[in-house]
mmCIF file of N, CA and C in Angstrom:
data_model
loop_
_atom_site.group_PDB
_atom_site.id
_atom_site.type_symbol
_atom_site.label_atom_id
_atom_site.label_comp_id
_atom_site.label_asym_id
_atom_site.label_seq_id
_atom_site.Cartn_x
_atom_site.Cartn_y
_atom_site.Cartn_z
ATOM 1 N N MET U 1 92.404 133.892 114.877
ATOM 2 C CA MET U 1 92.065 132.573 114.372
ATOM 3 C C MET U 1 91.781 131.665 115.570
ATOM 4 N N PRO U 2 90.666 130.949 115.623
ATOM 5 C CA PRO U 2 90.345 130.069 116.748
ATOM 6 C C PRO U 2 91.409 128.990 116.931
ATOM 7 N N ILE U 3 91.613 128.570 118.162
ATOM 8 C CA ILE U 3 92.654 127.593 118.488
ATOM 9 C C ILE U 3 92.423 126.267 117.769
ATOM 10 N N GLN U 4 91.172 125.765 117.699
ATOM 11 C CA GLN U 4 90.908 124.494 117.033
ATOM 12 C C GLN U 4 91.296 124.561 115.555
ATOM 13 N N PHE U 5 91.056 125.699 114.924
ATOM 14 C CA PHE U 5 91.384 125.864 113.513
ATOM 15 C C PHE U 5 92.903 125.826 113.317
ATOM 16 N N LYS U 6 93.659 126.445 114.232
ATOM 17 C CA LYS U 6 95.124 126.402 114.148
ATOM 18 C C LYS U 6 95.625 124.969 114.269
ATOM 19 N N HIS U 7 95.024 124.188 115.185
ATOM 20 C CA HIS U 7 95.430 122.794 115.338
ATOM 21 C C HIS U 7 95.126 121.998 114.070
ATOM 22 N N LEU U 8 94.014 122.266 113.431
ATOM 23 C CA LEU U 8 93.665 121.592 112.181
ATOM 24 C C LEU U 8 94.695 121.918 111.102
ATOM 25 N N ILE U 9 95.048 123.186 110.978
ATOM 26 C CA ILE U 9 96.036 123.601 109.978
ATOM 27 C C ILE U 9 97.377 122.944 110.276
ATOM 28 N N ARG U 10 97.779 122.939 111.525
ATOM 29 C CA ARG U 10 99.060 122.340 111.901
ATOM 30 C C ARG U 10 99.043 120.840 111.598
ATOM 31 N N SER U 11 97.942 120.157 111.880
ATOM 32 C CA SER U 11 97.833 118.725 111.603
ATOM 33 C C SER U 11 97.924 118.446 110.108
ATOM 34 N N ILE U 12 97.263 119.244 109.314
ATOM 35 C CA ILE U 12 97.334 119.083 107.859
ATOM 36 C C ILE U 12 98.755 119.333 107.367
ATOM 37 N N SER U 13 99.430 120.327 107.933
ATOM 38 C CA SER U 13 100.811 120.627 107.547
ATOM 39 C C SER U 13 101.720 119.443 107.840
ATOM 40 N N PHE U 14 101.571 118.837 109.029
ATOM 41 C CA PHE U 14 102.402 117.686 109.366
ATOM 42 C C PHE U 14 102.096 116.488 108.471
ATOM 43 N N LEU U 15 100.854 116.307 108.118
ATOM 44 C CA LEU U 15 100.470 115.243 107.198
ATOM 45 C C LEU U 15 101.135 115.465 105.835
ATOM 46 N N ALA U 16 101.081 116.696 105.344
ATOM 47 C CA ALA U 16 101.712 117.021 104.059
ATOM 48 C C ALA U 16 103.218 116.783 104.134
ATOM 49 N N LEU U 17 103.838 117.183 105.239
ATOM 50 C CA LEU U 17 105.272 116.969 105.410
ATOM 51 C C LEU U 17 105.591 115.475 105.370
ATOM 52 N N GLY U 18 104.791 114.672 106.059
ATOM 53 C CA GLY U 18 105.010 113.232 106.060
ATOM 54 C C GLY U 18 104.923 112.628 104.669
ATOM 55 N N LEU U 19 103.953 113.069 103.894
ATOM 56 C CA LEU U 19 103.817 112.566 102.525
ATOM 57 C C LEU U 19 105.013 112.948 101.667
ATOM 58 N N PHE U 20 105.497 114.189 101.845
ATOM 59 C CA PHE U 20 106.668 114.604 101.074
ATOM 60 C C PHE U 20 107.914 113.855 101.511
ATOM 61 N N LEU U 21 108.051 113.580 102.796
ATOM 62 C CA LEU U 21 109.198 112.810 103.265
ATOM 63 C C LEU U 21 109.196 111.411 102.651
ATOM 64 N N LEU U 22 108.040 110.788 102.599
ATOM 65 C CA LEU U 22 107.954 109.454 102.020
ATOM 66 C C LEU U 22 108.250 109.453 100.529
ATOM 67 N N SER U 23 107.894 110.525 99.843
ATOM 68 C CA SER U 23 108.098 110.558 98.391
ATOM 69 C C SER U 23 109.442 111.135 97.995
ATOM 70 N N GLY U 24 110.210 111.648 98.944
ATOM 71 C CA GLY U 24 111.420 112.375 98.597
ATOM 72 C C GLY U 24 112.714 111.616 98.737
ATOM 73 N N CYS U 25 112.688 110.298 98.877
ATOM 74 C CA CYS U 25 113.922 109.548 99.067
ATOM 75 C C CYS U 25 114.774 109.574 97.801
ATOM 76 N N GLN U 26 116.083 109.828 97.966
ATOM 77 C CA GLN U 26 116.978 109.907 96.819
ATOM 78 C C GLN U 26 117.368 108.521 96.324
ATOM 79 N N SER U 27 117.165 107.501 97.130
ATOM 80 C CA SER U 27 117.601 106.165 96.748
ATOM 81 C C SER U 27 116.591 105.418 95.894
ATOM 82 N N THR U 28 115.434 106.013 95.646
ATOM 83 C CA THR U 28 114.440 105.367 94.794
ATOM 84 C C THR U 28 114.013 106.302 93.678
ATOM 85 N N GLY U 29 113.608 105.718 92.574
ATOM 86 C CA GLY U 29 113.114 106.503 91.444
ATOM 87 C C GLY U 29 111.631 106.751 91.572
ATOM 88 N N LYS U 30 111.053 107.390 90.558
ATOM 89 C CA LYS U 30 109.623 107.683 90.560
ATOM 90 C C LYS U 30 108.777 106.421 90.555
ATOM 91 N N ASP U 31 109.350 105.333 90.047
ATOM 92 C CA ASP U 31 108.612 104.073 90.013
ATOM 93 C C ASP U 31 108.756 103.287 91.312
ATOM 94 N N GLY U 32 109.498 103.821 92.287
ATOM 95 C CA GLY U 32 109.670 103.159 93.581
ATOM 96 C C GLY U 32 110.822 102.177 93.628
ATOM 97 N N LYS U 33 111.456 101.932 92.489
ATOM 98 C CA LYS U 33 112.575 100.996 92.446
ATOM 99 C C LYS U 33 113.864 101.718 92.860
ATOM 100 N N PRO U 34 114.788 100.992 93.479
ATOM 101 C CA PRO U 34 116.059 101.615 93.879
ATOM 102 C C PRO U 34 116.822 102.143 92.659
ATOM 103 N N LEU U 35 117.475 103.275 92.847
ATOM 104 C CA LEU U 35 118.300 103.835 91.775
ATOM 105 C C LEU U 35 119.584 103.027 91.643
ATOM 106 N N THR U 36 120.069 102.917 90.434
ATOM 107 C CA THR U 36 121.364 102.282 90.213
ATOM 108 C C THR U 36 122.449 103.274 90.596
ATOM 109 N N GLN U 37 123.659 102.795 90.749
ATOM 110 C CA GLN U 37 124.778 103.684 91.083
ATOM 111 C C GLN U 37 124.956 104.747 89.999
ATOM 112 N N ALA U 38 124.773 104.367 88.742
ATOM 113 C CA ALA U 38 124.887 105.332 87.645
ATOM 114 C C ALA U 38 123.799 106.406 87.738
ATOM 115 N N GLU U 39 122.580 106.015 88.118
ATOM 116 C CA GLU U 39 121.488 106.990 88.256
ATOM 117 C C GLU U 39 121.735 107.948 89.420
ATOM 118 N N ILE U 40 122.304 107.430 90.511
ATOM 119 C CA ILE U 40 122.640 108.289 91.648
ATOM 120 C C ILE U 40 123.697 109.307 91.238
ATOM 121 N N VAL U 41 124.719 108.869 90.534
ATOM 122 C CA VAL U 41 125.773 109.780 90.058
ATOM 123 C C VAL U 41 125.174 110.830 89.124
ATOM 124 N N GLN U 42 124.291 110.411 88.235
ATOM 125 C CA GLN U 42 123.646 111.340 87.298
ATOM 126 C C GLN U 42 122.795 112.366 88.052
ATOM 127 N N LYS U 43 122.047 111.917 89.047
ATOM 128 C CA LYS U 43 121.200 112.816 89.828
ATOM 129 C C LYS U 43 122.050 113.820 90.608
ATOM 130 N N ARG U 44 123.149 113.365 91.176
ATOM 131 C CA ARG U 44 124.044 114.265 91.919
ATOM 132 C C ARG U 44 124.703 115.277 90.987
ATOM 133 N N GLN U 45 125.073 114.852 89.791
ATOM 134 C CA GLN U 45 125.664 115.780 88.824
ATOM 135 C C GLN U 45 124.651 116.852 88.432
ATOM 136 N N ALA U 46 123.398 116.463 88.265
ATOM 137 C CA ALA U 46 122.342 117.431 87.949
ATOM 138 C C ALA U 46 122.155 118.425 89.104
ATOM 139 N N THR U 47 122.272 117.952 90.339
ATOM 140 C CA THR U 47 122.160 118.838 91.499
ATOM 141 C C THR U 47 123.323 119.818 91.544
ATOM 142 N N ILE U 48 124.517 119.370 91.216
ATOM 143 C CA ILE U 48 125.687 120.261 91.169
ATOM 144 C C ILE U 48 125.503 121.320 90.082
ATOM 145 N N GLU U 49 124.981 120.917 88.920
ATOM 146 C CA GLU U 49 124.720 121.879 87.841
ATOM 147 C C GLU U 49 123.659 122.897 88.251
ATOM 148 N N MET U 50 122.616 122.429 88.947
ATOM 149 C CA MET U 50 121.575 123.335 89.444
ATOM 150 C C MET U 50 122.183 124.356 90.392
ATOM 151 N N ALA U 51 123.058 123.893 91.295
ATOM 152 C CA ALA U 51 123.693 124.797 92.259
ATOM 153 C C ALA U 51 124.545 125.842 91.544
ATOM 154 N N LYS U 52 125.263 125.428 90.516
ATOM 155 C CA LYS U 52 126.080 126.374 89.753
ATOM 156 C C LYS U 52 125.200 127.414 89.064
ATOM 157 N N THR U 53 124.099 126.975 88.485
ATOM 158 C CA THR U 53 123.168 127.891 87.815
ATOM 159 C C THR U 53 122.589 128.910 88.805
ATOM 160 N N GLY U 54 122.150 128.423 89.962
ATOM 161 C CA GLY U 54 121.583 129.320 90.970
ATOM 162 C C GLY U 54 122.603 130.307 91.499
ATOM 163 N N LEU U 55 123.810 129.826 91.773
ATOM 164 C CA LEU U 55 124.872 130.701 92.282
ATOM 165 C C LEU U 55 125.280 131.731 91.236
ATOM 166 N N ASP U 56 125.400 131.314 89.984
ATOM 167 C CA ASP U 56 125.743 132.247 88.906
ATOM 168 C C ASP U 56 124.679 133.337 88.761
ATOM 169 N N ALA U 57 123.409 132.972 88.911
ATOM 170 C CA ALA U 57 122.326 133.966 88.820
ATOM 171 C C ALA U 57 122.422 134.984 89.951
ATOM 172 N N LEU U 58 122.744 134.521 91.155
ATOM 173 C CA LEU U 58 122.890 135.442 92.292
ATOM 174 C C LEU U 58 124.085 136.370 92.095
ATOM 175 N N ILE U 59 125.199 135.819 91.655
ATOM 176 C CA ILE U 59 126.406 136.630 91.445
ATOM 177 C C ILE U 59 126.181 137.648 90.328
ATOM 178 N N LYS U 60 125.418 137.285 89.320
ATOM 179 C CA LYS U 60 125.092 138.222 88.244
ATOM 180 C C LYS U 60 124.297 139.412 88.787
ATOM 181 N N GLN U 61 123.370 139.141 89.729
ATOM 182 C CA GLN U 61 122.579 140.206 90.337
ATOM 183 C C GLN U 61 123.397 141.045 91.304
ATOM 184 N N ASN U 62 124.330 140.404 92.027
ATOM 185 C CA ASN U 62 125.126 141.103 93.025
ATOM 186 C C ASN U 62 126.549 140.536 93.016
ATOM 187 N N PRO U 63 127.447 141.094 92.195
ATOM 188 C CA PRO U 63 128.804 140.557 92.058
ATOM 189 C C PRO U 63 129.613 140.525 93.365
ATOM 190 N N LYS U 64 129.262 141.361 94.341
ATOM 191 C CA LYS U 64 129.994 141.374 95.612
ATOM 192 C C LYS U 64 129.795 140.086 96.407
ATOM 193 N N ILE U 65 128.753 139.338 96.095
ATOM 194 C CA ILE U 65 128.477 138.073 96.788
ATOM 195 C C ILE U 65 129.614 137.076 96.572
ATOM 196 N N ARG U 66 130.259 137.122 95.408
ATOM 197 C CA ARG U 66 131.358 136.192 95.104
ATOM 198 C C ARG U 66 132.427 136.262 96.198
ATOM 199 N N GLU U 67 132.784 137.458 96.621
ATOM 200 C CA GLU U 67 133.798 137.650 97.660
ATOM 201 C C GLU U 67 133.320 137.057 98.990
ATOM 202 N N ASP U 68 132.051 137.249 99.324
ATOM 203 C CA ASP U 68 131.497 136.681 100.563
ATOM 204 C C ASP U 68 131.586 135.159 100.544
ATOM 205 N N ILE U 69 131.294 134.567 99.401
ATOM 206 C CA ILE U 69 131.335 133.101 99.282
ATOM 207 C C ILE U 69 132.770 132.595 99.380
ATOM 208 N N GLU U 70 133.698 133.308 98.755
ATOM 209 C CA GLU U 70 135.099 132.897 98.807
ATOM 210 C C GLU U 70 135.649 132.958 100.229
ATOM 211 N N LYS U 71 135.208 133.927 101.025
ATOM 212 C CA LYS U 71 135.675 134.088 102.404
ATOM 213 C C LYS U 71 134.960 133.156 103.380
ATOM 214 N N ALA U 72 133.775 132.707 103.021
ATOM 215 C CA ALA U 72 132.947 131.899 103.918
ATOM 216 C C ALA U 72 133.527 130.491 104.091
ATOM 217 N N PRO U 73 133.295 129.874 105.252
ATOM 218 C CA PRO U 73 133.743 128.487 105.446
ATOM 219 C C PRO U 73 132.886 127.474 104.680
ATOM 220 N N GLY U 74 131.765 127.943 104.127
ATOM 221 C CA GLY U 74 130.916 127.057 103.343
ATOM 222 C C GLY U 74 129.655 127.749 102.886
ATOM 223 N N TYR U 75 128.955 127.093 101.957
ATOM 224 C CA TYR U 75 127.682 127.617 101.459
ATOM 225 C C TYR U 75 126.844 126.451 100.939
ATOM 226 N N ALA U 76 125.548 126.698 100.827
ATOM 227 C CA ALA U 76 124.629 125.683 100.318
ATOM 228 C C ALA U 76 123.714 126.321 99.283
ATOM 229 N N VAL U 77 123.333 125.546 98.288
ATOM 230 C CA VAL U 77 122.416 126.012 97.253
ATOM 231 C C VAL U 77 121.309 124.968 97.108
ATOM 232 N N PHE U 78 120.064 125.445 97.182
ATOM 233 C CA PHE U 78 118.900 124.577 97.041
ATOM 234 C C PHE U 78 117.992 125.120 95.949
ATOM 235 N N SER U 79 117.332 124.220 95.261
ATOM 236 C CA SER U 79 116.265 124.571 94.334
ATOM 237 C C SER U 79 114.998 123.985 94.932
ATOM 238 N N THR U 80 114.018 124.855 95.221
ATOM 239 C CA THR U 80 112.799 124.372 95.858
ATOM 240 C C THR U 80 111.569 124.762 95.050
ATOM 241 N N THR U 81 110.549 123.967 95.214
ATOM 242 C CA THR U 81 109.237 124.253 94.649
ATOM 243 C C THR U 81 108.310 124.539 95.822
ATOM 244 N N ASN U 82 107.733 125.732 95.828
ATOM 245 C CA ASN U 82 106.805 126.143 96.883
ATOM 246 C C ASN U 82 105.385 126.079 96.349
ATOM 247 N N VAL U 83 104.499 125.471 97.132
ATOM 248 C CA VAL U 83 103.087 125.395 96.786
ATOM 249 C C VAL U 83 102.308 125.989 97.947
ATOM 250 N N ASN U 84 101.464 126.963 97.644
ATOM 251 C CA ASN U 84 100.618 127.590 98.653
ATOM 252 C C ASN U 84 99.172 127.324 98.250
ATOM 253 N N VAL U 85 98.463 126.549 99.098
ATOM 254 C CA VAL U 85 97.074 126.205 98.824
ATOM 255 C C VAL U 85 96.226 126.720 99.981
ATOM 256 N N VAL U 86 95.510 127.781 99.755
ATOM 257 C CA VAL U 86 94.618 128.440 100.704
ATOM 258 C C VAL U 86 95.355 128.800 101.990
ATOM 259 N N LEU U 87 95.509 127.868 102.940
ATOM 260 C CA LEU U 87 96.146 128.169 104.223
ATOM 261 C C LEU U 87 97.401 127.353 104.485
ATOM 262 N N ILE U 88 97.810 126.515 103.556
ATOM 263 C CA ILE U 88 98.950 125.635 103.762
ATOM 264 C C ILE U 88 100.050 125.964 102.759
ATOM 265 N N VAL U 89 101.285 126.050 103.267
ATOM 266 C CA VAL U 89 102.454 126.276 102.426
ATOM 267 C C VAL U 89 103.359 125.051 102.559
ATOM 268 N N VAL U 90 103.734 124.461 101.438
ATOM 269 C CA VAL U 90 104.612 123.304 101.417
ATOM 270 C C VAL U 90 105.717 123.583 100.403
ATOM 271 N N ALA U 91 106.952 123.298 100.800
ATOM 272 C CA ALA U 91 108.084 123.472 99.888
ATOM 273 C C ALA U 91 108.936 122.206 99.921
ATOM 274 N N ARG U 92 109.449 121.842 98.764
ATOM 275 C CA ARG U 92 110.285 120.652 98.645
ATOM 276 C C ARG U 92 111.348 120.914 97.592
ATOM 277 N N GLY U 93 112.542 120.410 97.844
ATOM 278 C CA GLY U 93 113.590 120.585 96.859
ATOM 279 C C GLY U 93 114.840 119.792 97.195
ATOM 280 N N GLU U 94 115.847 120.011 96.382
ATOM 281 C CA GLU U 94 117.136 119.347 96.556
ATOM 282 C C GLU U 94 118.230 120.388 96.534
ATOM 283 N N GLY U 95 119.343 120.024 97.149
ATOM 284 C CA GLY U 95 120.447 120.964 97.167
ATOM 285 C C GLY U 95 121.757 120.296 97.505
ATOM 286 N N VAL U 96 122.758 121.151 97.610
ATOM 287 C CA VAL U 96 124.103 120.671 97.896
ATOM 288 C C VAL U 96 124.787 121.661 98.836
ATOM 289 N N LEU U 97 125.496 121.106 99.811
ATOM 290 C CA LEU U 97 126.246 121.893 100.782
ATOM 291 C C LEU U 97 127.725 121.754 100.468
ATOM 292 N N TYR U 98 128.400 122.870 100.355
ATOM 293 C CA TYR U 98 129.839 122.892 100.141
ATOM 294 C C TYR U 98 130.485 123.365 101.433
ATOM 295 N N ASP U 99 131.050 122.421 102.186
ATOM 296 C CA ASP U 99 131.759 122.695 103.433
ATOM 297 C C ASP U 99 133.243 122.637 103.086
ATOM 298 N N LYS U 100 133.961 123.742 103.235
ATOM 299 C CA LYS U 100 135.359 123.797 102.795
ATOM 300 C C LYS U 100 136.280 122.887 103.606
ATOM 301 N N ARG U 101 135.771 122.316 104.700
ATOM 302 C CA ARG U 101 136.552 121.346 105.472
ATOM 303 C C ARG U 101 136.507 119.960 104.823
ATOM 304 N N ARG U 102 135.569 119.745 103.908
ATOM 305 C CA ARG U 102 135.386 118.440 103.263
ATOM 306 C C ARG U 102 135.830 118.502 101.805
ATOM 307 N N LYS U 103 136.235 117.372 101.287
ATOM 308 C CA LYS U 103 136.624 117.302 99.878
ATOM 309 C C LYS U 103 135.405 117.174 98.973
ATOM 310 N N GLU U 104 134.380 116.476 99.459
ATOM 311 C CA GLU U 104 133.199 116.182 98.649
ATOM 312 C C GLU U 104 132.004 117.012 99.111
ATOM 313 N N PRO U 105 131.133 117.398 98.182
ATOM 314 C CA PRO U 105 129.908 118.110 98.581
ATOM 315 C C PRO U 105 128.947 117.162 99.302
ATOM 316 N N VAL U 106 128.049 117.738 100.086
ATOM 317 C CA VAL U 106 127.038 116.974 100.811
ATOM 318 C C VAL U 106 125.692 117.245 100.140
ATOM 319 N N PHE U 107 125.030 116.194 99.673
ATOM 320 C CA PHE U 107 123.748 116.339 98.992
ATOM 321 C C PHE U 107 122.627 116.256 100.026
ATOM 322 N N MET U 108 121.650 117.156 99.893
ATOM 323 C CA MET U 108 120.582 117.256 100.878
ATOM 324 C C MET U 108 119.236 117.447 100.194
ATOM 325 N N GLN U 109 118.187 117.255 100.993
ATOM 326 C CA GLN U 109 116.840 117.566 100.546
ATOM 327 C C GLN U 109 116.277 118.634 101.460
ATOM 328 N N ALA U 110 115.455 119.500 100.901
ATOM 329 C CA ALA U 110 114.819 120.570 101.669
ATOM 330 C C ALA U 110 113.325 120.314 101.733
ATOM 331 N N LEU U 111 112.772 120.396 102.932
ATOM 332 C CA LEU U 111 111.335 120.244 103.135
ATOM 333 C C LEU U 111 110.874 121.326 104.101
ATOM 334 N N LYS U 112 109.742 121.927 103.810
ATOM 335 C CA LYS U 112 109.223 122.985 104.674
ATOM 336 C C LYS U 112 107.706 122.975 104.590
ATOM 337 N N THR U 113 107.066 123.158 105.743
ATOM 338 C CA THR U 113 105.627 123.362 105.755
ATOM 339 C C THR U 113 105.340 124.579 106.619
ATOM 340 N N GLY U 114 104.235 125.202 106.361
ATOM 341 C CA GLY U 114 103.859 126.368 107.142
ATOM 342 C C GLY U 114 102.429 126.774 106.871
ATOM 343 N N GLU U 115 102.082 127.905 107.439
ATOM 344 C CA GLU U 115 100.737 128.442 107.295
ATOM 345 C C GLU U 115 100.818 129.780 106.581
ATOM 346 N N GLY U 116 99.808 130.093 105.826
ATOM 347 C CA GLY U 116 99.751 131.390 105.168
ATOM 348 C C GLY U 116 98.629 131.447 104.157
ATOM 349 N N LEU U 117 98.014 132.587 104.067
ATOM 350 C CA LEU U 117 96.940 132.776 103.098
ATOM 351 C C LEU U 117 97.505 132.899 101.692
ATOM 352 N N GLY U 118 96.773 132.377 100.734
ATOM 353 C CA GLY U 118 97.165 132.563 99.348
ATOM 354 C C GLY U 118 97.038 131.293 98.544
ATOM 355 N N ALA U 119 97.415 131.411 97.296
ATOM 356 C CA ALA U 119 97.426 130.273 96.396
ATOM 357 C C ALA U 119 98.502 130.544 95.352
ATOM 358 N N GLY U 120 99.278 129.545 95.039
ATOM 359 C CA GLY U 120 100.301 129.740 94.028
ATOM 360 C C GLY U 120 101.326 128.630 94.018
ATOM 361 N N TYR U 121 102.217 128.735 93.038
ATOM 362 C CA TYR U 121 103.252 127.746 92.784
ATOM 363 C C TYR U 121 104.485 128.518 92.361
ATOM 364 N N GLN U 122 105.632 128.221 92.964
ATOM 365 C CA GLN U 122 106.836 128.984 92.648
ATOM 366 C C GLN U 122 108.070 128.093 92.748
ATOM 367 N N ASN U 123 108.942 128.186 91.766
ATOM 368 C CA ASN U 123 110.260 127.556 91.828
ATOM 369 C C ASN U 123 111.261 128.640 92.196
ATOM 370 N N GLN U 124 112.171 128.321 93.111
ATOM 371 C CA GLN U 124 113.153 129.329 93.515
ATOM 372 C C GLN U 124 114.443 128.674 93.974
ATOM 373 N N TYR U 125 115.504 129.467 93.956
ATOM 374 C CA TYR U 125 116.778 129.054 94.515
ATOM 375 C C TYR U 125 116.872 129.625 95.920
ATOM 376 N N GLN U 126 117.462 128.842 96.814
ATOM 377 C CA GLN U 126 117.771 129.324 98.153
ATOM 378 C C GLN U 126 119.260 129.117 98.351
ATOM 379 N N ILE U 127 119.956 130.192 98.688
ATOM 380 C CA ILE U 127 121.394 130.123 98.862
ATOM 381 C C ILE U 127 121.730 130.569 100.279
ATOM 382 N N VAL U 128 122.482 129.723 100.979
ATOM 383 C CA VAL U 128 122.878 130.002 102.355
ATOM 384 C C VAL U 128 124.391 130.164 102.368
ATOM 385 N N ILE U 129 124.861 131.285 102.892
ATOM 386 C CA ILE U 129 126.295 131.526 103.040
ATOM 387 C C ILE U 129 126.592 131.494 104.534
ATOM 388 N N PHE U 130 127.436 130.572 104.958
ATOM 389 C CA PHE U 130 127.736 130.385 106.372
ATOM 390 C C PHE U 130 128.890 131.276 106.812
ATOM 391 N N LYS U 131 128.727 131.913 107.962
ATOM 392 C CA LYS U 131 129.770 132.778 108.504
ATOM 393 C C LYS U 131 130.747 132.024 109.390
ATOM 394 N N THR U 132 130.297 130.904 109.978
ATOM 395 C CA THR U 132 131.149 130.121 110.879
ATOM 396 C C THR U 132 130.993 128.637 110.592
ATOM 397 N N THR U 133 132.001 127.861 110.979
ATOM 398 C CA THR U 133 131.912 126.411 110.828
ATOM 399 C C THR U 133 130.876 125.820 111.798
ATOM 400 N N SER U 134 130.683 126.466 112.953
ATOM 401 C CA SER U 134 129.666 125.955 113.880
ATOM 402 C C SER U 134 128.270 126.117 113.284
ATOM 403 N N ALA U 135 128.052 127.142 112.470
ATOM 404 C CA ALA U 135 126.764 127.303 111.784
ATOM 405 C C ALA U 135 126.563 126.168 110.780
ATOM 406 N N ILE U 136 127.616 125.768 110.116
ATOM 407 C CA ILE U 136 127.531 124.637 109.182
ATOM 408 C C ILE U 136 127.195 123.369 109.951
ATOM 409 N N ASP U 137 127.856 123.163 111.073
ATOM 410 C CA ASP U 137 127.614 121.962 111.885
ATOM 411 C C ASP U 137 126.162 121.896 112.346
ATOM 412 N N GLN U 138 125.553 123.018 112.663
ATOM 413 C CA GLN U 138 124.156 123.044 113.078
ATOM 414 C C GLN U 138 123.231 122.761 111.905
ATOM 415 N N PHE U 139 123.679 123.054 110.701
ATOM 416 C CA PHE U 139 122.864 122.881 109.492
ATOM 417 C C PHE U 139 122.745 121.407 109.103
ATOM 418 N N TYR U 140 123.794 120.610 109.385
ATOM 419 C CA TYR U 140 123.792 119.183 109.001
ATOM 420 C C TYR U 140 122.613 118.478 109.565
#
């Protein structure tokens, strides 16, 4: 692939990432108005339910994972939407990190851009099981 073409793809990817960052704030609704405290609580509860659904699906496929999660210092569950348009891959989603050193879960957003041939749309769960607390610290 010519170097100028790679720079064009990379520039488009960063532009797409910027647009998703601007549209992905948890403190505002789809209409751009700030969320009320009740709406934030409702959104976080929905994220916790999503994480439970994703984790239950993984454990159903591989029951031994439950033991790994119980032994781990923490884990995270994300639900992402991946869009692949010709040469650009963009993914966006929400998730929750469970760090066993903390009492409360940490709510996060996931954003990813990349390059790749293809076209498509996919919803998926991403589950991260941490082996060390330093790995969790790097994830924050």
